[in-house]
PDB file of C-alpha atoms in Angstrom:
ATOM      1  CA  MET Z  30     -29.497  18.423  14.423  1.00 61.00           C
ATOM      2  CA  ALA Z  31     -29.005  14.849  15.744  1.00 65.00           C
ATOM      3  CA  SER Z  32     -26.455  13.894  18.556  1.00 76.00           C
ATOM      4  CA  ILE Z  33     -23.403  11.210  17.814  1.00 81.00           C
ATOM      5  CA  GLY Z  34     -24.290   8.217  19.794  1.00 84.00           C
ATOM      6  CA  PHE Z  35     -23.349   4.574  19.974  1.00 86.00           C
ATOM      7  CA  ASN Z  36     -24.800   3.629  16.656  1.00 90.00           C
ATOM      8  CA  GLU Z  37     -23.132   6.383  14.887  1.00 91.00           C
ATOM      9  CA  LEU Z  38     -19.756   5.405  16.300  1.00 93.00           C
ATOM     10  CA  PHE Z  39     -20.198   1.653  15.763  1.00 94.00           C
ATOM     11  CA  PHE Z  40     -20.993   2.296  12.076  1.00 95.00           C
ATOM     12  CA  LEU Z  41     -17.690   4.446  11.898  1.00 95.00           C
ATOM     13  CA  LEU Z  42     -15.824   1.486  13.406  1.00 94.00           C
ATOM     14  CA  GLN Z  43     -17.356  -0.671  10.903  1.00 95.00           C
ATOM     15  CA  GLY Z  44     -15.775   1.657   8.204  1.00 95.00           C
ATOM     16  CA  LEU Z  45     -12.745   1.488  10.198  1.00 96.00           C
ATOM     17  CA  LYS Z  46     -12.767  -2.212   9.709  1.00 96.00           C
ATOM     18  CA  TRP Z  47     -13.317  -2.312   5.908  1.00 95.00           C
ATOM     19  CA  THR Z  48     -10.176   0.267   5.831  1.00 96.00           C
ATOM     20  CA  VAL Z  49      -8.018  -1.966   7.918  1.00 97.00           C
ATOM     21  CA  ALA Z  50      -9.137  -4.991   5.672  1.00 96.00           C
ATOM     22  CA  LEU Z  51      -8.345  -3.031   2.338  1.00 96.00           C
ATOM     23  CA  THR Z  52      -5.034  -1.796   3.637  1.00 97.00           C
ATOM     24  CA  ILE Z  53      -3.983  -5.373   4.489  1.00 97.00           C
ATOM     25  CA  ILE Z  54      -5.175  -6.952   1.449  1.00 96.00           C
ATOM     26  CA  GLY Z  55      -3.518  -4.283  -0.783  1.00 96.00           C
ATOM     27  CA  PHE Z  56      -0.216  -4.274   0.843  1.00 98.00           C
ATOM     28  CA  ILE Z  57      -0.022  -7.910   1.158  1.00 97.00           C
ATOM     29  CA  GLY Z  58      -1.155  -8.613  -2.334  1.00 97.00           C
ATOM     30  CA  GLY Z  59       0.879  -5.591  -3.464  1.00 97.00           C
ATOM     31  CA  GLY Z  60       3.965  -6.840  -1.841  1.00 97.00           C
ATOM     32  CA  ILE Z  61       3.942 -10.469  -3.585  1.00 97.00           C
ATOM     33  CA  PHE Z  62       3.480  -8.852  -7.151  1.00 97.00           C
ATOM     34  CA  GLY Z  63       5.670  -6.078  -6.083  1.00 97.00           C
ATOM     35  CA  LEU Z  64       8.494  -8.449  -5.008  1.00 96.00           C
ATOM     36  CA  LEU Z  65       8.093 -10.008  -8.950  1.00 96.00           C
ATOM     37  CA  VAL Z  66       8.160  -6.552 -10.332  1.00 97.00           C
ATOM     38  CA  ALA Z  67      11.386  -5.578  -8.320  1.00 96.00           C
ATOM     39  CA  LEU Z  68      13.029  -9.037  -9.328  1.00 95.00           C
ATOM     40  CA  ALA Z  69      12.074  -8.506 -12.987  1.00 96.00           C
ATOM     41  CA  ARG Z  70      13.377  -4.756 -12.998  1.00 94.00           C
ATOM     42  CA  THR Z  71      16.692  -6.097 -11.737  1.00 92.00           C
ATOM     43  CA  ALA Z  72      16.985  -9.080 -13.838  1.00 90.00           C
ATOM     44  CA  GLU Z  73      19.316  -9.652 -16.802  1.00 87.00           C
ATOM     45  CA  SER Z  74      16.509  -9.761 -19.332  1.00 92.00           C
ATOM     46  CA  LYS Z  75      15.914  -6.486 -20.983  1.00 94.00           C
ATOM     47  CA  LEU Z  76      12.331  -7.429 -22.155  1.00 96.00           C
ATOM     48  CA  LEU Z  77      11.444  -8.101 -18.343  1.00 95.00           C
ATOM     49  CA  GLN Z  78      13.046  -4.560 -17.580  1.00 95.00           C
ATOM     50  CA  LYS Z  79      10.967  -2.646 -20.097  1.00 96.00           C
ATOM     51  CA  VAL Z  80       7.735  -4.650 -19.434  1.00 96.00           C
ATOM     52  CA  THR Z  81       7.915  -3.643 -15.761  1.00 96.00           C
ATOM     53  CA  THR Z  82       9.463  -0.240 -16.335  1.00 96.00           C
ATOM     54  CA  GLY Z  83       6.200   0.328 -18.276  1.00 97.00           C
ATOM     55  CA  TYR Z  84       3.994  -1.157 -15.608  1.00 97.00           C
ATOM     56  CA  ILE Z  85       5.530   0.933 -12.803  1.00 97.00           C
ATOM     57  CA  ALA Z  86       5.136   4.104 -15.041  1.00 96.00           C
ATOM     58  CA  ILE Z  87       1.510   3.497 -15.480  1.00 96.00           C
ATOM     59  CA  PHE Z  88       0.688   3.313 -12.119  1.00 96.00           C
ATOM     60  CA  GLN Z  89       3.189   5.973 -10.711  1.00 95.00           C
ATOM     61  CA  GLY Z  90       2.180   8.346 -13.314  1.00 95.00           C
ATOM     62  CA  THR Z  91      -1.757   8.257 -13.054  1.00 96.00           C
ATOM     63  CA  PRO Z  92      -3.951   9.161 -10.026  1.00 95.00           C
ATOM     64  CA  LEU Z  93      -5.027   6.210  -7.726  1.00 94.00           C
ATOM     65  CA  LEU Z  94      -8.578   7.696  -8.202  1.00 92.00           C
ATOM     66  CA  MET Z  95      -8.475   7.049 -11.826  1.00 93.00           C
ATOM     67  CA  GLN Z  96      -7.108   3.448 -11.256  1.00 94.00           C
ATOM     68  CA  LEU Z  97     -10.093   2.940  -8.999  1.00 93.00           C
ATOM     69  CA  PHE Z  98     -12.570   3.862 -11.806  1.00 90.00           C
ATOM     70  CA  VAL Z  99     -10.666   2.072 -14.599  1.00 90.00           C
ATOM     71  CA  VAL Z 100     -10.777  -1.247 -12.649  1.00 90.00           C
ATOM     72  CA  TYR Z 101     -14.256  -0.784 -11.424  1.00 88.00           C
ATOM     73  CA  TYR Z 102     -16.053   0.106 -14.722  1.00 86.00           C
ATOM     74  CA  GLY Z 103     -13.404  -1.653 -16.950  1.00 85.00           C
ATOM     75  CA  VAL Z 104     -14.208  -4.973 -15.455  1.00 79.00           C
ATOM     76  CA  ALA Z 105     -17.769  -4.156 -15.955  1.00 75.00           C
ATOM     77  CA  LEU Z 106     -17.347  -3.455 -19.712  1.00 79.00           C
ATOM     78  CA  ILE Z 107     -15.789  -6.792 -20.422  1.00 77.00           C
ATOM     79  CA  GLY Z 108     -18.858  -8.667 -19.106  1.00 75.00           C
ATOM     80  CA  LEU Z 109     -17.729  -9.367 -15.517  1.00 74.00           C
ATOM     81  CA  ASN Z 110     -20.199  -8.444 -12.708  1.00 76.00           C
ATOM     82  CA  VAL Z 111     -17.875  -7.727  -9.607  1.00 76.00           C
ATOM     83  CA  ASP Z 112     -18.926  -5.958  -6.407  1.00 83.00           C
ATOM     84  CA  ALA Z 113     -16.989  -2.728  -5.302  1.00 84.00           C
ATOM     85  CA  TRP Z 114     -15.034  -4.752  -2.585  1.00 88.00           C
ATOM     86  CA  ILE Z 115     -13.280  -7.070  -5.221  1.00 89.00           C
ATOM     87  CA  ALA Z 116     -12.927  -4.304  -7.741  1.00 89.00           C
ATOM     88  CA  VAL Z 117     -11.270  -1.841  -4.983  1.00 93.00           C
ATOM     89  CA  ALA Z 118      -9.023  -4.727  -3.793  1.00 94.00           C
ATOM     90  CA  ILE Z 119      -7.634  -5.493  -7.225  1.00 93.00           C
ATOM     91  CA  ALA Z 120      -6.926  -1.696  -7.948  1.00 95.00           C
ATOM     92  CA  PHE Z 121      -5.161  -1.501  -4.426  1.00 97.00           C
ATOM     93  CA  THR Z 122      -3.274  -4.664  -5.044  1.00 97.00           C
ATOM     94  CA  LEU Z 123      -2.061  -3.354  -8.657  1.00 97.00           C
ATOM     95  CA  HIS Z 124      -1.279   0.079  -7.123  1.00 97.00           C
ATOM     96  CA  ALA Z 125       0.595  -1.228  -4.233  1.00 98.00           C
ATOM     97  CA  SER Z 126       2.624  -3.552  -6.587  1.00 97.00           C
ATOM     98  CA  ALA Z 127       3.870  -0.741  -8.562  1.00 97.00           C
ATOM     99  CA  TYR Z 128       5.097   1.527  -6.026  1.00 97.00           C
ATOM    100  CA  LEU Z 129       6.577  -1.327  -3.669  1.00 98.00           C
ATOM    101  CA  GLY Z 130       8.253  -2.977  -6.579  1.00 97.00           C
ATOM    102  CA  GLU Z 131       9.976   0.295  -7.189  1.00 97.00           C
ATOM    103  CA  ILE Z 132      10.895   0.682  -3.739  1.00 97.00           C
ATOM    104  CA  TRP Z 133      12.512  -2.844  -3.448  1.00 97.00           C
ATOM    105  CA  ARG Z 134      14.164  -2.448  -6.806  1.00 96.00           C
ATOM    106  CA  GLY Z 135      16.041   0.328  -5.302  1.00 95.00           C
ATOM    107  CA  GLY Z 136      16.590  -1.714  -2.376  1.00 95.00           C
ATOM    108  CA  ILE Z 137      18.114  -4.641  -4.327  1.00 94.00           C
ATOM    109  CA  GLN Z 138      20.399  -2.403  -6.245  1.00 93.00           C
ATOM    110  CA  ALA Z 139      21.632  -0.579  -3.127  1.00 92.00           C
ATOM    111  CA  VAL Z 140      23.149  -4.106  -2.122  1.00 90.00           C
ATOM    112  CA  PRO Z 141      26.641  -3.894  -2.795  1.00 88.00           C
ATOM    113  CA  LYS Z 142      27.653  -6.087  -5.922  1.00 86.00           C
ATOM    114  CA  GLY Z 143      30.340  -7.640  -4.026  1.00 85.00           C
ATOM    115  CA  GLN Z 144      27.572  -9.760  -2.384  1.00 82.00           C
ATOM    116  CA  THR Z 145      26.299 -11.058  -5.111  1.00 79.00           C
ATOM    117  CA  GLU Z 146      29.720 -11.776  -6.571  1.00 82.00           C
ATOM    118  CA  ALA Z 147      30.910 -13.461  -3.491  1.00 83.00           C
ATOM    119  CA  ALA Z 148      27.698 -15.692  -3.387  1.00 80.00           C
ATOM    120  CA  LYS Z 149      28.318 -16.496  -7.228  1.00 80.00           C
ATOM    121  CA  ALA Z 150      31.898 -17.550  -6.092  1.00 82.00           C
ATOM    122  CA  LEU Z 151      30.383 -19.925  -3.540  1.00 81.00           C
ATOM    123  CA  GLY Z 152      28.250 -21.656  -6.351  1.00 80.00           C
ATOM    124  CA  LEU Z 153      25.183 -20.457  -5.105  1.00 82.00           C
ATOM    125  CA  HIS Z 154      22.160 -20.783  -7.862  1.00 85.00           C
ATOM    126  CA  TYR Z 155      19.937 -17.648  -8.658  1.00 83.00           C
ATOM    127  CA  THR Z 156      17.236 -18.379  -6.216  1.00 86.00           C
ATOM    128  CA  SER Z 157      19.444 -18.940  -3.036  1.00 88.00           C
ATOM    129  CA  ARG Z 158      21.391 -15.952  -4.060  1.00 87.00           C
ATOM    130  CA  VAL Z 159      18.280 -13.883  -4.214  1.00 88.00           C
ATOM    131  CA  LYS Z 160      16.455 -15.658  -1.114  1.00 89.00           C
ATOM    132  CA  ASP Z 161      19.323 -15.886   1.107  1.00 88.00           C
ATOM    133  CA  VAL Z 162      21.876 -13.074   0.276  1.00 88.00           C
ATOM    134  CA  ILE Z 163      20.499 -10.166  -1.590  1.00 92.00           C
ATOM    135  CA  LEU Z 164      16.307 -10.002  -0.567  1.00 93.00           C
ATOM    136  CA  PRO Z 165      17.196  -9.891   3.461  1.00 92.00           C
ATOM    137  CA  GLN Z 166      19.687  -7.186   2.859  1.00 92.00           C
ATOM    138  CA  ALA Z 167      17.475  -5.251   0.117  1.00 94.00           C
ATOM    139  CA  LEU Z 168      14.235  -5.319   2.397  1.00 92.00           C
ATOM    140  CA  LYS Z 169      15.941  -3.887   5.341  1.00 93.00           C
ATOM    141  CA  ILE Z 170      17.282  -1.110   3.222  1.00 94.00           C
ATOM    142  CA  SER Z 171      14.044  -0.437   1.792  1.00 96.00           C
ATOM    143  CA  LEU Z 172      12.120  -0.857   5.384  1.00 96.00           C
ATOM    144  CA  PRO Z 173      11.696   2.843   5.998  1.00 96.00           C
ATOM    145  CA  ALA Z 174      10.293   3.528   2.460  1.00 96.00           C
ATOM    146  CA  THR Z 175       8.051   0.558   2.797  1.00 97.00           C
ATOM    147  CA  ILE Z 176       6.539   1.804   6.024  1.00 97.00           C
ATOM    148  CA  GLY Z 177       6.072   5.367   4.645  1.00 97.00           C
ATOM    149  CA  PHE Z 178       4.327   3.891   1.530  1.00 97.00           C
ATOM    150  CA  LEU Z 179       1.995   1.866   3.979  1.00 97.00           C
ATOM    151  CA  VAL Z 180       1.116   5.171   5.523  1.00 97.00           C
ATOM    152  CA  GLN Z 181       0.079   6.498   2.323  1.00 96.00           C
ATOM    153  CA  LEU Z 182      -1.803   3.294   1.502  1.00 97.00           C
ATOM    154  CA  ILE Z 183      -3.981   3.606   4.652  1.00 97.00           C
ATOM    155  CA  LYS Z 184      -4.890   7.115   3.740  1.00 96.00           C
ATOM    156  CA  GLY Z 185      -5.394   6.427   0.113  1.00 95.00           C
ATOM    157  CA  THR Z 186      -8.088   3.720   1.119  1.00 95.00           C
ATOM    158  CA  SER Z 187     -10.397   6.930   1.407  1.00 93.00           C
ATOM    159  CA  LEU Z 188     -10.514   7.244  -2.364  1.00 93.00           C
ATOM    160  CA  ALA Z 189     -12.374   4.048  -2.464  1.00 93.00           C
ATOM    161  CA  ALA Z 190     -15.592   5.587  -1.417  1.00 88.00           C
ATOM    162  CA  ILE Z 191     -15.995   7.165  -5.073  1.00 86.00           C
ATOM    163  CA  VAL Z 192     -17.128   3.751  -6.260  1.00 85.00           C
ATOM    164  CA  GLY Z 193     -19.552   2.881  -3.540  1.00 83.00           C
ATOM    165  CA  PHE Z 194     -17.245   1.294  -1.004  1.00 89.00           C
ATOM    166  CA  VAL Z 195     -18.107   2.137   2.581  1.00 91.00           C
ATOM    167  CA  GLU Z 196     -14.657   2.518   4.420  1.00 94.00           C
ATOM    168  CA  LEU Z 197     -14.158   5.074   7.247  1.00 95.00           C
ATOM    169  CA  SER Z 198     -14.390   8.196   5.215  1.00 94.00           C
ATOM    170  CA  ARG Z 199     -17.521   7.146   3.463  1.00 94.00           C
ATOM    171  CA  ALA Z 200     -18.811   5.997   6.748  1.00 95.00           C
ATOM    172  CA  GLY Z 201     -17.989   9.363   8.145  1.00 94.00           C
ATOM    173  CA  GLN Z 202     -19.867  11.036   5.325  1.00 93.00           C
ATOM    174  CA  ILE Z 203     -23.112   9.001   5.942  1.00 94.00           C
ATOM    175  CA  VAL Z 204     -23.158   9.685   9.499  1.00 94.00           C
ATOM    176  CA  SER Z 205     -22.304  13.220   8.833  1.00 92.00           C
ATOM    177  CA  ASN Z 206     -25.532  13.488   6.223  1.00 91.00           C
ATOM    178  CA  GLN Z 207     -27.674  11.983   9.247  1.00 91.00           C
ATOM    179  CA  THR Z 208     -26.338  13.760  12.179  1.00 89.00           C
ATOM    180  CA  PHE Z 209     -25.693  17.395  10.451  1.00 87.00           C
ATOM    181  CA  ARG Z 210     -22.306  17.442  12.539  1.00 90.00           C
ATOM    182  CA  PRO Z 211     -19.806  17.182   9.682  1.00 92.00           C
ATOM    183  CA  LEU Z 212     -16.979  19.146  11.830  1.00 93.00           C
ATOM    184  CA  THR Z 213     -17.509  16.622  14.663  1.00 94.00           C
ATOM    185  CA  VAL Z 214     -17.847  13.575  12.824  1.00 95.00           C
ATOM    186  CA  PHE Z 215     -14.773  14.468  10.588  1.00 95.00           C
ATOM    187  CA  ALA Z 216     -12.706  15.306  13.397  1.00 95.00           C
ATOM    188  CA  ILE Z 217     -13.226  12.204  14.903  1.00 95.00           C
ATOM    189  CA  ILE Z 218     -12.198  10.343  11.623  1.00 96.00           C
ATOM    190  CA  GLY Z 219      -9.035  12.599  11.628  1.00 96.00           C
ATOM    191  CA  LEU Z 220      -8.087  11.255  14.894  1.00 96.00           C
ATOM    192  CA  ILE Z 221      -8.701   7.705  14.068  1.00 96.00           C
ATOM    193  CA  TYR Z 222      -6.393   8.025  11.083  1.00 97.00           C
ATOM    194  CA  PHE Z 223      -3.789   9.900  13.131  1.00 97.00           C
ATOM    195  CA  LEU Z 224      -3.896   7.229  15.726  1.00 97.00           C
ATOM    196  CA  ILE Z 225      -3.043   4.585  12.957  1.00 96.00           C
ATOM    197  CA  CYS Z 226      -0.508   6.573  10.894  1.00 97.00           C
ATOM    198  CA  TRP Z 227       1.330   8.306  13.528  1.00 97.00           C
ATOM    199  CA  PRO Z 228       2.937   5.443  15.120  1.00 97.00           C
ATOM    200  CA  LEU Z 229       4.026   3.990  11.628  1.00 97.00           C
ATOM    201  CA  SER Z 230       5.549   7.201  10.813  1.00 96.00           C
ATOM    202  CA  LEU Z 231       7.354   7.137  14.313  1.00 96.00           C
ATOM    203  CA  TRP Z 232       8.428   3.695  13.492  1.00 96.00           C
ATOM    204  CA  GLY Z 233       9.724   4.355   9.806  1.00 94.00           C
ATOM    205  CA  ALA Z 234      11.712   7.345  11.199  1.00 94.00           C
ATOM    206  CA  ARG Z 235      13.301   5.107  13.943  1.00 95.00           C
ATOM    207  CA  THR Z 236      14.121   2.555  11.362  1.00 93.00           C
ATOM    208  CA  GLU Z 237      15.733   5.142   8.901  1.00 90.00           C
ATOM    209  CA  ARG Z 238      17.931   6.616  11.979  1.00 91.00           C
ATOM    210  CA  ARG Z 239      19.121   3.085  12.825  1.00 89.00           C
ATOM    211  CA  LEU Z 240      20.116   2.263   9.232  1.00 84.00           C
ATOM    212  CA  GLN Z 241      21.828   5.672   8.837  1.00 80.00           C
ATOM    213  CA  THR Z 242      23.867   4.807  12.118  1.00 80.00           C
ATOM    214  CA  ALA Z 243      24.637   1.382  11.157  1.00 70.00           C
ATOM    215  CA  THR Z 244      26.186   2.611   7.786  1.00 65.00           C
ATOM    216  CA  ARG Z 245      28.170   5.191   9.321  1.00 61.00           C
TER     217      ARG Z 245
END
């Protein structure tokens, strides 16, 4: 039974690097597309509402694991040869965009209608109303839920191992197979996830309490 030394810990940290990178790409990419989804969901166009409602239903109604499989193998079926990194990044971006789009849609609709009516009365056009009046308030309202989703996204990156992507959990599996110390290895991995996610959870809870206090 081999010991866990510097090389094994360094390999786990390399996996952590890809976990963080995948989370950042998925969250930023998902945020950009999610904002478009949220705006389309709250637009006056019934067609846009129906299309984005269907989009959200697909990604919220199917497991992330299945979405990873579909993107990874589906891209190959149409003749495109992409590595696991690109396929996983695409899958997480699409997944995040559906969830963030729905979270932010709720935030937009939670903004009092009087704010929009006042902006219209001042003669602000749609872009200015959204950018300067609605979104700042909507994103503030949605911040606790957004942080909560970020925590789930970090933990969800562990599923990327199923298509051969070596992130933290997959790196732990490899080290465990080499050292035959699964409890020790996955205790270390669990501690790393905890040290990343727990402060974010505290931040989300603190932000939610502040919002509740501000609305009283």
